[in-house]
mmCIF file with all atom_site columns, C-alpha atoms and ligand atoms in Angstrom:
data_model
loop_
_atom_site.group_PDB
_atom_site.id
_atom_site.type_symbol
_atom_site.label_atom_id
_atom_site.label_alt_id
_atom_site.label_comp_id
_atom_site.label_asym_id
_atom_site.label_entity_id
_atom_site.label_seq_id
_atom_site.pdbx_PDB_ins_code
_atom_site.Cartn_x
_atom_site.Cartn_y
_atom_site.Cartn_z
_atom_site.occupancy
_atom_site.B_iso_or_equiv
_atom_site.pdbx_formal_charge
_atom_site.auth_seq_id
_atom_site.auth_comp_id
_atom_site.auth_asym_id
_atom_site.auth_atom_id
_atom_site.pdbx_PDB_model_num
ATOM   1   C CA  . MET I 1 1   ? 0.993   14.535  -2.715  1.00 95.00 ? 1   MET I CA  1
ATOM   2   C CA  . LYS I 1 2   ? -2.672  12.915  -2.426  1.00 96.00 ? 2   LYS I CA  1
ATOM   3   C CA  . LEU I 1 3   ? -3.445  9.942   -0.621  1.00 97.00 ? 3   LEU I CA  1
ATOM   4   C CA  . GLN I 1 4   ? -4.345  7.080   -2.997  1.00 98.00 ? 4   GLN I CA  1
ATOM   5   C CA  . SER I 1 5   ? -7.056  4.651   -3.081  1.00 97.00 ? 5   SER I CA  1
ATOM   6   C CA  . ALA I 1 6   ? -6.308  0.989   -2.177  1.00 98.00 ? 6   ALA I CA  1
ATOM   7   C CA  . LEU I 1 7   ? -6.489  0.065   -5.757  1.00 97.00 ? 7   LEU I CA  1
ATOM   8   C CA  . HIS I 1 8   ? -4.247  2.959   -6.972  1.00 98.00 ? 8   HIS I CA  1
ATOM   9   C CA  . PHE I 1 9   ? -1.814  2.188   -4.213  1.00 98.00 ? 9   PHE I CA  1
ATOM   10  C CA  . SER I 1 10  ? -1.527  -1.320  -5.339  1.00 98.00 ? 10  SER I CA  1
ATOM   11  C CA  . HIS I 1 11  ? -0.152  -0.172  -8.693  1.00 98.00 ? 11  HIS I CA  1
ATOM   12  C CA  . THR I 1 12  ? 2.280   2.239   -7.162  1.00 98.00 ? 12  THR I CA  1
ATOM   13  C CA  . LEU I 1 13  ? 3.631   -0.651  -5.059  1.00 98.00 ? 13  LEU I CA  1
ATOM   14  C CA  . LEU I 1 14  ? 3.913   -2.752  -8.167  1.00 98.00 ? 14  LEU I CA  1
ATOM   15  C CA  . ASP I 1 15  ? 5.612   0.119   -9.914  1.00 98.00 ? 15  ASP I CA  1
ATOM   16  C CA  . GLN I 1 16  ? 8.246   0.153   -7.273  1.00 98.00 ? 16  GLN I CA  1
ATOM   17  C CA  . VAL I 1 17  ? 8.778   -3.469  -6.871  1.00 98.00 ? 17  VAL I CA  1
ATOM   18  C CA  . VAL I 1 18  ? 8.293   -5.210  -10.366 1.00 98.00 ? 18  VAL I CA  1
ATOM   19  C CA  . LYS I 1 19  ? 11.205  -4.981  -12.865 1.00 98.00 ? 19  LYS I CA  1
ATOM   20  C CA  . PRO I 1 20  ? 11.698  -6.001  -16.319 1.00 98.00 ? 20  PRO I CA  1
ATOM   21  C CA  . GLY I 1 21  ? 12.382  -9.832  -16.408 1.00 98.00 ? 21  GLY I CA  1
ATOM   22  C CA  . ASP I 1 22  ? 10.514  -10.620 -13.325 1.00 99.00 ? 22  ASP I CA  1
ATOM   23  C CA  . THR I 1 23  ? 7.944   -13.483 -12.955 1.00 99.00 ? 23  THR I CA  1
ATOM   24  C CA  . VAL I 1 24  ? 4.678   -12.427 -11.315 1.00 99.00 ? 24  VAL I CA  1
ATOM   25  C CA  . ILE I 1 25  ? 1.118   -13.637 -10.606 1.00 99.00 ? 25  ILE I CA  1
ATOM   26  C CA  . ASP I 1 26  ? -2.209  -12.103 -10.959 1.00 99.00 ? 26  ASP I CA  1
ATOM   27  C CA  . ALA I 1 27  ? -4.434  -14.346 -8.763  1.00 99.00 ? 27  ALA I CA  1
ATOM   28  C CA  . THR I 1 28  ? -7.543  -12.834 -9.693  1.00 98.00 ? 28  THR I CA  1
ATOM   29  C CA  . ALA I 1 29  ? -7.561  -11.844 -13.476 1.00 98.00 ? 29  ALA I CA  1
ATOM   30  C CA  . GLY I 1 30  ? -11.199 -10.528 -13.719 1.00 97.00 ? 30  GLY I CA  1
ATOM   31  C CA  . MET I 1 31  ? -11.077 -8.026  -16.628 1.00 97.00 ? 31  MET I CA  1
ATOM   32  C CA  . GLY I 1 32  ? -7.113  -8.126  -16.923 1.00 98.00 ? 32  GLY I CA  1
ATOM   33  C CA  . ASN I 1 33  ? -6.487  -4.740  -15.493 1.00 98.00 ? 33  ASN I CA  1
ATOM   34  C CA  . ASP I 1 34  ? -3.784  -6.043  -12.944 1.00 98.00 ? 34  ASP I CA  1
ATOM   35  C CA  . THR I 1 35  ? -2.321  -8.496  -15.634 1.00 98.00 ? 35  THR I CA  1
ATOM   36  C CA  . LEU I 1 36  ? -1.930  -5.823  -18.093 1.00 98.00 ? 36  LEU I CA  1
ATOM   37  C CA  . LYS I 1 37  ? -0.228  -3.703  -15.812 1.00 98.00 ? 37  LYS I CA  1
ATOM   38  C CA  . LEU I 1 38  ? 2.156   -6.518  -14.700 1.00 98.00 ? 38  LEU I CA  1
ATOM   39  C CA  . ALA I 1 39  ? 2.665   -7.382  -18.305 1.00 98.00 ? 39  ALA I CA  1
ATOM   40  C CA  . GLN I 1 40  ? 3.800   -3.675  -18.992 1.00 98.00 ? 40  GLN I CA  1
ATOM   41  C CA  . LEU I 1 41  ? 6.273   -3.840  -16.114 1.00 98.00 ? 41  LEU I CA  1
ATOM   42  C CA  . VAL I 1 42  ? 7.831   -7.332  -16.480 1.00 98.00 ? 42  VAL I CA  1
ATOM   43  C CA  . GLY I 1 43  ? 8.267   -6.670  -20.266 1.00 98.00 ? 43  GLY I CA  1
ATOM   44  C CA  . SER I 1 44  ? 9.284   -9.051  -22.970 1.00 98.00 ? 44  SER I CA  1
ATOM   45  C CA  . THR I 1 45  ? 11.818  -10.862 -20.774 1.00 98.00 ? 45  THR I CA  1
ATOM   46  C CA  . GLY I 1 46  ? 9.498   -11.405 -17.958 1.00 98.00 ? 46  GLY I CA  1
ATOM   47  C CA  . HIS I 1 47  ? 6.236   -13.465 -17.386 1.00 98.00 ? 47  HIS I CA  1
ATOM   48  C CA  . VAL I 1 48  ? 2.827   -13.063 -15.900 1.00 98.00 ? 48  VAL I CA  1
ATOM   49  C CA  . TYR I 1 49  ? 0.745   -15.995 -14.612 1.00 99.00 ? 49  TYR I CA  1
ATOM   50  C CA  . SER I 1 50  ? -2.795  -14.958 -14.442 1.00 98.00 ? 50  SER I CA  1
ATOM   51  C CA  . PHE I 1 51  ? -5.616  -17.059 -12.783 1.00 98.00 ? 51  PHE I CA  1
ATOM   52  C CA  . ASP I 1 52  ? -9.260  -16.839 -12.642 1.00 98.00 ? 52  ASP I CA  1
ATOM   53  C CA  . ILE I 1 53  ? -12.246 -19.390 -12.230 1.00 98.00 ? 53  ILE I CA  1
ATOM   54  C CA  . GLN I 1 54  ? -14.626 -17.581 -14.711 1.00 97.00 ? 54  GLN I CA  1
ATOM   55  C CA  . LYS I 1 55  ? -14.213 -18.230 -18.543 1.00 97.00 ? 55  LYS I CA  1
ATOM   56  C CA  . ALA I 1 56  ? -15.539 -14.769 -18.974 1.00 96.00 ? 56  ALA I CA  1
ATOM   57  C CA  . ALA I 1 57  ? -12.553 -13.282 -17.003 1.00 97.00 ? 57  ALA I CA  1
ATOM   58  C CA  . VAL I 1 58  ? -10.082 -15.416 -18.839 1.00 98.00 ? 58  VAL I CA  1
ATOM   59  C CA  . THR I 1 59  ? -11.472 -14.358 -22.164 1.00 97.00 ? 59  THR I CA  1
ATOM   60  C CA  . ALA I 1 60  ? -11.445 -10.705 -21.258 1.00 97.00 ? 60  ALA I CA  1
ATOM   61  C CA  . THR I 1 61  ? -7.870  -10.715 -19.972 1.00 98.00 ? 61  THR I CA  1
ATOM   62  C CA  . LYS I 1 62  ? -6.585  -12.496 -23.064 1.00 98.00 ? 62  LYS I CA  1
ATOM   63  C CA  . ALA I 1 63  ? -8.480  -9.893  -25.267 1.00 98.00 ? 63  ALA I CA  1
ATOM   64  C CA  . LYS I 1 64  ? -7.011  -7.089  -23.391 1.00 98.00 ? 64  LYS I CA  1
ATOM   65  C CA  . LEU I 1 65  ? -3.465  -8.581  -23.725 1.00 98.00 ? 65  LEU I CA  1
ATOM   66  C CA  . ALA I 1 66  ? -3.877  -9.257  -27.475 1.00 98.00 ? 66  ALA I CA  1
ATOM   67  C CA  . ALA I 1 67  ? -5.324  -5.791  -28.025 1.00 98.00 ? 67  ALA I CA  1
ATOM   68  C CA  . THR I 1 68  ? -2.119  -4.192  -26.540 1.00 97.00 ? 68  THR I CA  1
ATOM   69  C CA  . GLY I 1 69  ? 0.219   -6.761  -28.253 1.00 97.00 ? 69  GLY I CA  1
ATOM   70  C CA  . TYR I 1 70  ? 1.526   -8.343  -24.972 1.00 98.00 ? 70  TYR I CA  1
ATOM   71  C CA  . GLN I 1 71  ? 2.782   -12.037 -25.295 1.00 97.00 ? 71  GLN I CA  1
ATOM   72  C CA  . ASN I 1 72  ? 4.283   -12.455 -21.891 1.00 98.00 ? 72  ASN I CA  1
ATOM   73  C CA  . ALA I 1 73  ? 1.384   -13.800 -19.929 1.00 98.00 ? 73  ALA I CA  1
ATOM   74  C CA  . THR I 1 74  ? -0.202  -17.126 -19.317 1.00 98.00 ? 74  THR I CA  1
ATOM   75  C CA  . VAL I 1 75  ? -3.879  -16.791 -18.583 1.00 98.00 ? 75  VAL I CA  1
ATOM   76  C CA  . VAL I 1 76  ? -5.565  -19.986 -17.128 1.00 98.00 ? 76  VAL I CA  1
ATOM   77  C CA  . GLN I 1 77  ? -8.765  -20.849 -15.967 1.00 98.00 ? 77  GLN I CA  1
ATOM   78  C CA  . LEU I 1 78  ? -8.002  -22.333 -12.757 1.00 98.00 ? 78  LEU I CA  1
ATOM   79  C CA  . GLY I 1 79  ? -8.430  -21.500 -8.952  1.00 98.00 ? 79  GLY I CA  1
ATOM   80  C CA  . HIS I 1 80  ? -5.462  -19.605 -7.529  1.00 98.00 ? 80  HIS I CA  1
ATOM   81  C CA  . GLU I 1 81  ? -5.455  -22.174 -4.894  1.00 98.00 ? 81  GLU I CA  1
ATOM   82  C CA  . GLN I 1 82  ? -3.989  -24.552 -7.392  1.00 98.00 ? 82  GLN I CA  1
ATOM   83  C CA  . LEU I 1 83  ? -1.547  -21.964 -8.767  1.00 98.00 ? 83  LEU I CA  1
ATOM   84  C CA  . ASP I 1 84  ? 1.493   -24.260 -7.844  1.00 98.00 ? 84  ASP I CA  1
ATOM   85  C CA  . GLN I 1 85  ? 0.400   -26.655 -10.489 1.00 98.00 ? 85  GLN I CA  1
ATOM   86  C CA  . VAL I 1 86  ? 1.263   -23.964 -13.043 1.00 98.00 ? 86  VAL I CA  1
ATOM   87  C CA  . VAL I 1 87  ? 4.046   -21.751 -11.318 1.00 98.00 ? 87  VAL I CA  1
ATOM   88  C CA  . ARG I 1 88  ? 7.124   -23.643 -10.275 1.00 97.00 ? 88  ARG I CA  1
ATOM   89  C CA  . VAL I 1 89  ? 9.658   -20.783 -10.296 1.00 98.00 ? 89  VAL I CA  1
ATOM   90  C CA  . PRO I 1 90  ? 10.257  -17.901 -7.790  1.00 98.00 ? 90  PRO I CA  1
ATOM   91  C CA  . VAL I 1 91  ? 8.155   -14.875 -8.197  1.00 98.00 ? 91  VAL I CA  1
ATOM   92  C CA  . LYS I 1 92  ? 8.851   -11.166 -7.375  1.00 98.00 ? 92  LYS I CA  1
ATOM   93  C CA  . SER I 1 93  ? 5.071   -10.353 -6.784  1.00 99.00 ? 93  SER I CA  1
ATOM   94  C CA  . ALA I 1 94  ? 1.601   -11.367 -6.528  1.00 99.00 ? 94  ALA I CA  1
ATOM   95  C CA  . ILE I 1 95  ? -1.688  -9.593  -6.470  1.00 99.00 ? 95  ILE I CA  1
ATOM   96  C CA  . PHE I 1 96  ? -5.028  -10.399 -5.301  1.00 98.00 ? 96  PHE I CA  1
ATOM   97  C CA  . ASN I 1 97  ? -8.251  -8.329  -5.896  1.00 98.00 ? 97  ASN I CA  1
ATOM   98  C CA  . LEU I 1 98  ? -10.979 -10.057 -3.588  1.00 98.00 ? 98  LEU I CA  1
ATOM   99  C CA  . GLY I 1 99  ? -14.466 -10.062 -4.250  1.00 97.00 ? 99  GLY I CA  1
ATOM   100 C CA  . TYR I 1 100 ? -16.592 -10.181 -7.445  1.00 97.00 ? 100 TYR I CA  1
ATOM   101 C CA  . LEU I 1 101 ? -16.016 -9.162  -10.970 1.00 94.00 ? 101 LEU I CA  1
ATOM   102 C CA  . PRO I 1 102 ? -17.779 -5.722  -11.029 1.00 88.00 ? 102 PRO I CA  1
ATOM   103 C CA  . ASN I 1 103 ? -19.551 -6.227  -14.422 1.00 87.00 ? 103 ASN I CA  1
ATOM   104 C CA  . GLY I 1 104 ? -19.797 -10.057 -14.057 1.00 89.00 ? 104 GLY I CA  1
ATOM   105 C CA  . ASP I 1 105 ? -21.746 -12.540 -11.946 1.00 90.00 ? 105 ASP I CA  1
ATOM   106 C CA  . HIS I 1 106 ? -21.915 -10.946 -8.467  1.00 93.00 ? 106 HIS I CA  1
ATOM   107 C CA  . HIS I 1 107 ? -22.476 -14.368 -6.996  1.00 93.00 ? 107 HIS I CA  1
ATOM   108 C CA  . VAL I 1 108 ? -18.994 -15.639 -8.237  1.00 97.00 ? 108 VAL I CA  1
ATOM   109 C CA  . ILE I 1 109 ? -16.649 -14.471 -5.347  1.00 97.00 ? 109 ILE I CA  1
ATOM   110 C CA  . THR I 1 110 ? -13.441 -15.168 -3.803  1.00 98.00 ? 110 THR I CA  1
ATOM   111 C CA  . HIS I 1 111 ? -13.686 -17.368 -0.536  1.00 98.00 ? 111 HIS I CA  1
ATOM   112 C CA  . PRO I 1 112 ? -11.438 -17.332 2.502   1.00 98.00 ? 112 PRO I CA  1
ATOM   113 C CA  . GLU I 1 113 ? -10.218 -20.813 2.551   1.00 98.00 ? 113 GLU I CA  1
ATOM   114 C CA  . THR I 1 114 ? -9.162  -20.858 -1.167  1.00 98.00 ? 114 THR I CA  1
ATOM   115 C CA  . THR I 1 115 ? -7.862  -17.294 -0.746  1.00 98.00 ? 115 THR I CA  1
ATOM   116 C CA  . ILE I 1 116 ? -5.606  -17.985 2.242   1.00 98.00 ? 116 ILE I CA  1
ATOM   117 C CA  . THR I 1 117 ? -4.466  -21.190 0.415   1.00 98.00 ? 117 THR I CA  1
ATOM   118 C CA  . ALA I 1 118 ? -3.293  -19.388 -2.646  1.00 99.00 ? 118 ALA I CA  1
ATOM   119 C CA  . LEU I 1 119 ? -1.758  -16.636 -0.535  1.00 98.00 ? 119 LEU I CA  1
ATOM   120 C CA  . GLU I 1 120 ? 0.412   -19.190 1.305   1.00 98.00 ? 120 GLU I CA  1
ATOM   121 C CA  . LYS I 1 121 ? 1.386   -20.695 -2.079  1.00 98.00 ? 121 LYS I CA  1
ATOM   122 C CA  . CYS I 1 122 ? 2.383   -17.297 -3.227  1.00 98.00 ? 122 CYS I CA  1
ATOM   123 C CA  . LEU I 1 123 ? 4.399   -16.620 -0.134  1.00 98.00 ? 123 LEU I CA  1
ATOM   124 C CA  . ALA I 1 124 ? 6.187   -19.892 -0.643  1.00 98.00 ? 124 ALA I CA  1
ATOM   125 C CA  . LEU I 1 125 ? 7.431   -18.828 -4.088  1.00 98.00 ? 125 LEU I CA  1
ATOM   126 C CA  . LEU I 1 126 ? 8.206   -15.313 -3.187  1.00 98.00 ? 126 LEU I CA  1
ATOM   127 C CA  . GLU I 1 127 ? 11.667  -13.940 -3.928  1.00 98.00 ? 127 GLU I CA  1
ATOM   128 C CA  . PRO I 1 128 ? 13.419  -11.956 -1.091  1.00 98.00 ? 128 PRO I CA  1
ATOM   129 C CA  . LEU I 1 129 ? 11.911  -8.410  -0.998  1.00 98.00 ? 129 LEU I CA  1
ATOM   130 C CA  . GLY I 1 130 ? 9.238   -9.587  -3.223  1.00 98.00 ? 130 GLY I CA  1
ATOM   131 C CA  . LEU I 1 131 ? 5.770   -8.350  -2.482  1.00 98.00 ? 131 LEU I CA  1
ATOM   132 C CA  . VAL I 1 132 ? 2.313   -10.043 -2.180  1.00 99.00 ? 132 VAL I CA  1
ATOM   133 C CA  . ILE I 1 133 ? -0.562  -7.464  -2.558  1.00 99.00 ? 133 ILE I CA  1
ATOM   134 C CA  . VAL I 1 134 ? -4.126  -8.116  -1.504  1.00 98.00 ? 134 VAL I CA  1
ATOM   135 C CA  . VAL I 1 135 ? -6.749  -5.557  -2.293  1.00 98.00 ? 135 VAL I CA  1
ATOM   136 C CA  . CYS I 1 136 ? -9.905  -6.612  -0.393  1.00 98.00 ? 136 CYS I CA  1
ATOM   137 C CA  . TYR I 1 137 ? -13.405 -5.644  -1.265  1.00 97.00 ? 137 TYR I CA  1
ATOM   138 C CA  . TYR I 1 138 ? -15.852 -6.747  1.395   1.00 96.00 ? 138 TYR I CA  1
ATOM   139 C CA  . GLY I 1 139 ? -19.194 -4.900  0.870   1.00 94.00 ? 139 GLY I CA  1
ATOM   140 C CA  . HIS I 1 140 ? -20.973 -8.018  -0.654  1.00 95.00 ? 140 HIS I CA  1
ATOM   141 C CA  . PRO I 1 141 ? -22.536 -11.113 0.968   1.00 95.00 ? 141 PRO I CA  1
ATOM   142 C CA  . GLY I 1 142 ? -19.599 -13.316 2.076   1.00 96.00 ? 142 GLY I CA  1
ATOM   143 C CA  . GLY I 1 143 ? -17.241 -10.360 1.981   1.00 97.00 ? 143 GLY I CA  1
ATOM   144 C CA  . GLU I 1 144 ? -16.967 -9.736  5.561   1.00 97.00 ? 144 GLU I CA  1
ATOM   145 C CA  . ALA I 1 145 ? -16.225 -13.237 6.391   1.00 97.00 ? 145 ALA I CA  1
ATOM   146 C CA  . GLU I 1 146 ? -13.306 -13.269 3.862   1.00 98.00 ? 146 GLU I CA  1
ATOM   147 C CA  . LYS I 1 147 ? -12.123 -10.020 5.361   1.00 98.00 ? 147 LYS I CA  1
ATOM   148 C CA  . ASP I 1 148 ? -12.133 -11.352 8.824   1.00 98.00 ? 148 ASP I CA  1
ATOM   149 C CA  . GLN I 1 149 ? -10.330 -14.521 8.000   1.00 98.00 ? 149 GLN I CA  1
ATOM   150 C CA  . VAL I 1 150 ? -7.625  -12.657 6.026   1.00 98.00 ? 150 VAL I CA  1
ATOM   151 C CA  . LEU I 1 151 ? -7.137  -10.190 8.786   1.00 98.00 ? 151 LEU I CA  1
ATOM   152 C CA  . ASN I 1 152 ? -6.909  -13.003 11.288  1.00 98.00 ? 152 ASN I CA  1
ATOM   153 C CA  . TRP I 1 153 ? -4.362  -14.793 9.059   1.00 98.00 ? 153 TRP I CA  1
ATOM   154 C CA  . ALA I 1 154 ? -1.976  -11.799 8.154   1.00 98.00 ? 154 ALA I CA  1
ATOM   155 C CA  . PRO I 1 155 ? -0.904  -10.767 11.555  1.00 98.00 ? 155 PRO I CA  1
ATOM   156 C CA  . HIS I 1 156 ? 0.372   -14.151 12.425  1.00 98.00 ? 156 HIS I CA  1
ATOM   157 C CA  . LEU I 1 157 ? 3.067   -14.400 9.738   1.00 98.00 ? 157 LEU I CA  1
ATOM   158 C CA  . PRO I 1 158 ? 6.485   -14.502 11.243  1.00 98.00 ? 158 PRO I CA  1
ATOM   159 C CA  . GLN I 1 159 ? 7.948   -11.275 11.633  1.00 97.00 ? 159 GLN I CA  1
ATOM   160 C CA  . TRP I 1 160 ? 11.539  -12.551 10.930  1.00 98.00 ? 160 TRP I CA  1
ATOM   161 C CA  . GLU I 1 161 ? 10.209  -13.813 7.564   1.00 98.00 ? 161 GLU I CA  1
ATOM   162 C CA  . PHE I 1 162 ? 7.724   -11.154 6.472   1.00 98.00 ? 162 PHE I CA  1
ATOM   163 C CA  . ASN I 1 163 ? 6.911   -7.572  6.758   1.00 98.00 ? 163 ASN I CA  1
ATOM   164 C CA  . VAL I 1 164 ? 3.012   -7.012  6.775   1.00 98.00 ? 164 VAL I CA  1
ATOM   165 C CA  . LEU I 1 165 ? 1.383   -3.667  6.139   1.00 98.00 ? 165 LEU I CA  1
ATOM   166 C CA  . GLN I 1 166 ? -2.231  -2.659  6.089   1.00 98.00 ? 166 GLN I CA  1
ATOM   167 C CA  . TYR I 1 167 ? -3.451  0.400   4.356   1.00 98.00 ? 167 TYR I CA  1
ATOM   168 C CA  . GLN I 1 168 ? -7.108  1.649   4.559   1.00 97.00 ? 168 GLN I CA  1
ATOM   169 C CA  . PHE I 1 169 ? -8.992  4.982   4.973   1.00 97.00 ? 169 PHE I CA  1
ATOM   170 C CA  . LEU I 1 170 ? -10.728 4.818   8.370   1.00 96.00 ? 170 LEU I CA  1
ATOM   171 C CA  . ASN I 1 171 ? -13.245 7.508   7.849   1.00 96.00 ? 171 ASN I CA  1
ATOM   172 C CA  . GLN I 1 172 ? -14.926 6.566   4.456   1.00 95.00 ? 172 GLN I CA  1
ATOM   173 C CA  . VAL I 1 173 ? -18.539 5.578   4.202   1.00 94.00 ? 173 VAL I CA  1
ATOM   174 C CA  . HIS I 1 174 ? -19.684 2.007   3.445   1.00 92.00 ? 174 HIS I CA  1
ATOM   175 C CA  . GLN I 1 175 ? -16.930 -0.603  3.127   1.00 93.00 ? 175 GLN I CA  1
ATOM   176 C CA  . PRO I 1 176 ? -13.948 1.128   1.765   1.00 94.00 ? 176 PRO I CA  1
ATOM   177 C CA  . PRO I 1 177 ? -11.327 -1.620  0.353   1.00 97.00 ? 177 PRO I CA  1
ATOM   178 C CA  . PHE I 1 178 ? -8.224  -1.933  2.123   1.00 98.00 ? 178 PHE I CA  1
ATOM   179 C CA  . LEU I 1 179 ? -4.810  -3.229  1.133   1.00 98.00 ? 179 LEU I CA  1
ATOM   180 C CA  . LEU I 1 180 ? -2.443  -5.537  2.588   1.00 98.00 ? 180 LEU I CA  1
ATOM   181 C CA  . ALA I 1 181 ? 1.164   -5.782  1.474   1.00 98.00 ? 181 ALA I CA  1
ATOM   182 C CA  . ILE I 1 182 ? 3.404   -8.663  2.492   1.00 98.00 ? 182 ILE I CA  1
ATOM   183 C CA  . GLN I 1 183 ? 6.969   -8.495  1.804   1.00 98.00 ? 183 GLN I CA  1
ATOM   184 C CA  . LYS I 1 184 ? 9.488   -11.368 2.231   1.00 98.00 ? 184 LYS I CA  1
ATOM   185 C CA  . ARG I 1 185 ? 12.466  -10.041 4.251   1.00 97.00 ? 185 ARG I CA  1
HETATM 186 N N1  . SAM X 2 .   ? -8.282  -7.707  -10.780 1.00 95.69 ? 1   SAM X N1  1
HETATM 187 C C1  . SAM X 2 .   ? -9.412  -7.842  -11.485 1.00 95.69 ? 1   SAM X C1  1
HETATM 188 C C2  . SAM X 2 .   ? -9.444  -6.694  -12.633 1.00 95.69 ? 1   SAM X C2  1
HETATM 189 O O1  . SAM X 2 .   ? -8.438  -6.113  -12.817 1.00 95.69 ? 1   SAM X O1  1
HETATM 190 O O2  . SAM X 2 .   ? -10.516 -6.560  -13.308 1.00 95.69 ? 1   SAM X O2  1
HETATM 191 C C3  . SAM X 2 .   ? -10.652 -7.969  -10.687 1.00 95.69 ? 1   SAM X C3  1
HETATM 192 C C4  . SAM X 2 .   ? -10.792 -9.109  -9.983  1.00 95.69 ? 1   SAM X C4  1
HETATM 193 S S1  . SAM X 2 .   ? -12.538 -9.375  -9.268  1.00 95.69 ? 1   SAM X S1  1
HETATM 194 C C5  . SAM X 2 .   ? -12.507 -8.151  -7.922  1.00 95.69 ? 1   SAM X C5  1
HETATM 195 C C6  . SAM X 2 .   ? -12.256 -10.963 -8.463  1.00 95.69 ? 1   SAM X C6  1
HETATM 196 C C7  . SAM X 2 .   ? -12.063 -12.097 -9.478  1.00 95.69 ? 1   SAM X C7  1
HETATM 197 O O3  . SAM X 2 .   ? -11.710 -13.339 -8.642  1.00 95.69 ? 1   SAM X O3  1
HETATM 198 C C8  . SAM X 2 .   ? -13.246 -12.560 -10.210 1.00 95.69 ? 1   SAM X C8  1
HETATM 199 O O4  . SAM X 2 .   ? -13.217 -12.423 -11.585 1.00 95.69 ? 1   SAM X O4  1
HETATM 200 C C9  . SAM X 2 .   ? -13.398 -14.009 -9.797  1.00 95.69 ? 1   SAM X C9  1
HETATM 201 O O5  . SAM X 2 .   ? -13.824 -14.809 -10.837 1.00 95.69 ? 1   SAM X O5  1
HETATM 202 C C10 . SAM X 2 .   ? -12.118 -14.442 -9.389  1.00 95.69 ? 1   SAM X C10 1
HETATM 203 N N2  . SAM X 2 .   ? -11.892 -15.421 -8.526  1.00 95.69 ? 1   SAM X N2  1
HETATM 204 C C11 . SAM X 2 .   ? -12.939 -16.008 -7.575  1.00 95.69 ? 1   SAM X C11 1
HETATM 205 N N3  . SAM X 2 .   ? -12.412 -17.067 -6.949  1.00 95.69 ? 1   SAM X N3  1
HETATM 206 C C12 . SAM X 2 .   ? -11.322 -17.532 -7.642  1.00 95.69 ? 1   SAM X C12 1
HETATM 207 C C13 . SAM X 2 .   ? -10.363 -18.449 -7.450  1.00 95.69 ? 1   SAM X C13 1
HETATM 208 N N4  . SAM X 2 .   ? -10.505 -19.401 -6.600  1.00 95.69 ? 1   SAM X N4  1
HETATM 209 N N5  . SAM X 2 .   ? -9.058  -18.334 -8.201  1.00 95.69 ? 1   SAM X N5  1
HETATM 210 C C14 . SAM X 2 .   ? -9.031  -17.395 -9.031  1.00 95.69 ? 1   SAM X C14 1
HETATM 211 N N6  . SAM X 2 .   ? -9.828  -16.333 -9.347  1.00 95.69 ? 1   SAM X N6  1
HETATM 212 C C15 . SAM X 2 .   ? -11.072 -16.379 -8.504  1.00 95.69 ? 1   SAM X C15 1
#
């Protein structure tokens, strides 16, 4: 067994939790990698709601789904902080990749206030034993502030409602991404 990167571990967790027929959220669509993963896991009887503020991300995600034949996702150009305008049913899982789109505009980043609003909205929609996953990249301007606010917020979630896990390599150079997994009890 090899210890996995935060990104790899996020997909391992999705594999465990998300089942055919589930409704799930990709809060930061980007190039659509997580949306595609979720579409594969929920299958034709489930549904993925995918959000990004950038047109390029929405276009890329829709193209990725079209190229692979998946029709079980709704991809919208909308801030995840407004996700409750679109998703009104319980969800099994939601995933956030915080930071900027690697091959896109590095100035378009996720921001702590909107991220935390969106996280709280996901937790309100979460099914029992459902999982919200956050992969936090913070090596860019603005990233440290988001990291700090998310790490100040998560430990205060009530223990009787949620289990909160942090996963991170402690001895890697630069700013290794970390993962938070929040499970509704
Ligand atoms: N998961 C993506 C993938 O598989 O390619 C990578 C996501 S990238 C690290 C972060 C994305 O968050 C960017 O595409 C950015 O446009 C998006 N973003 C920034 N603020 C947002 C917001 N308020 N709501 C939704 N998406 C946002």
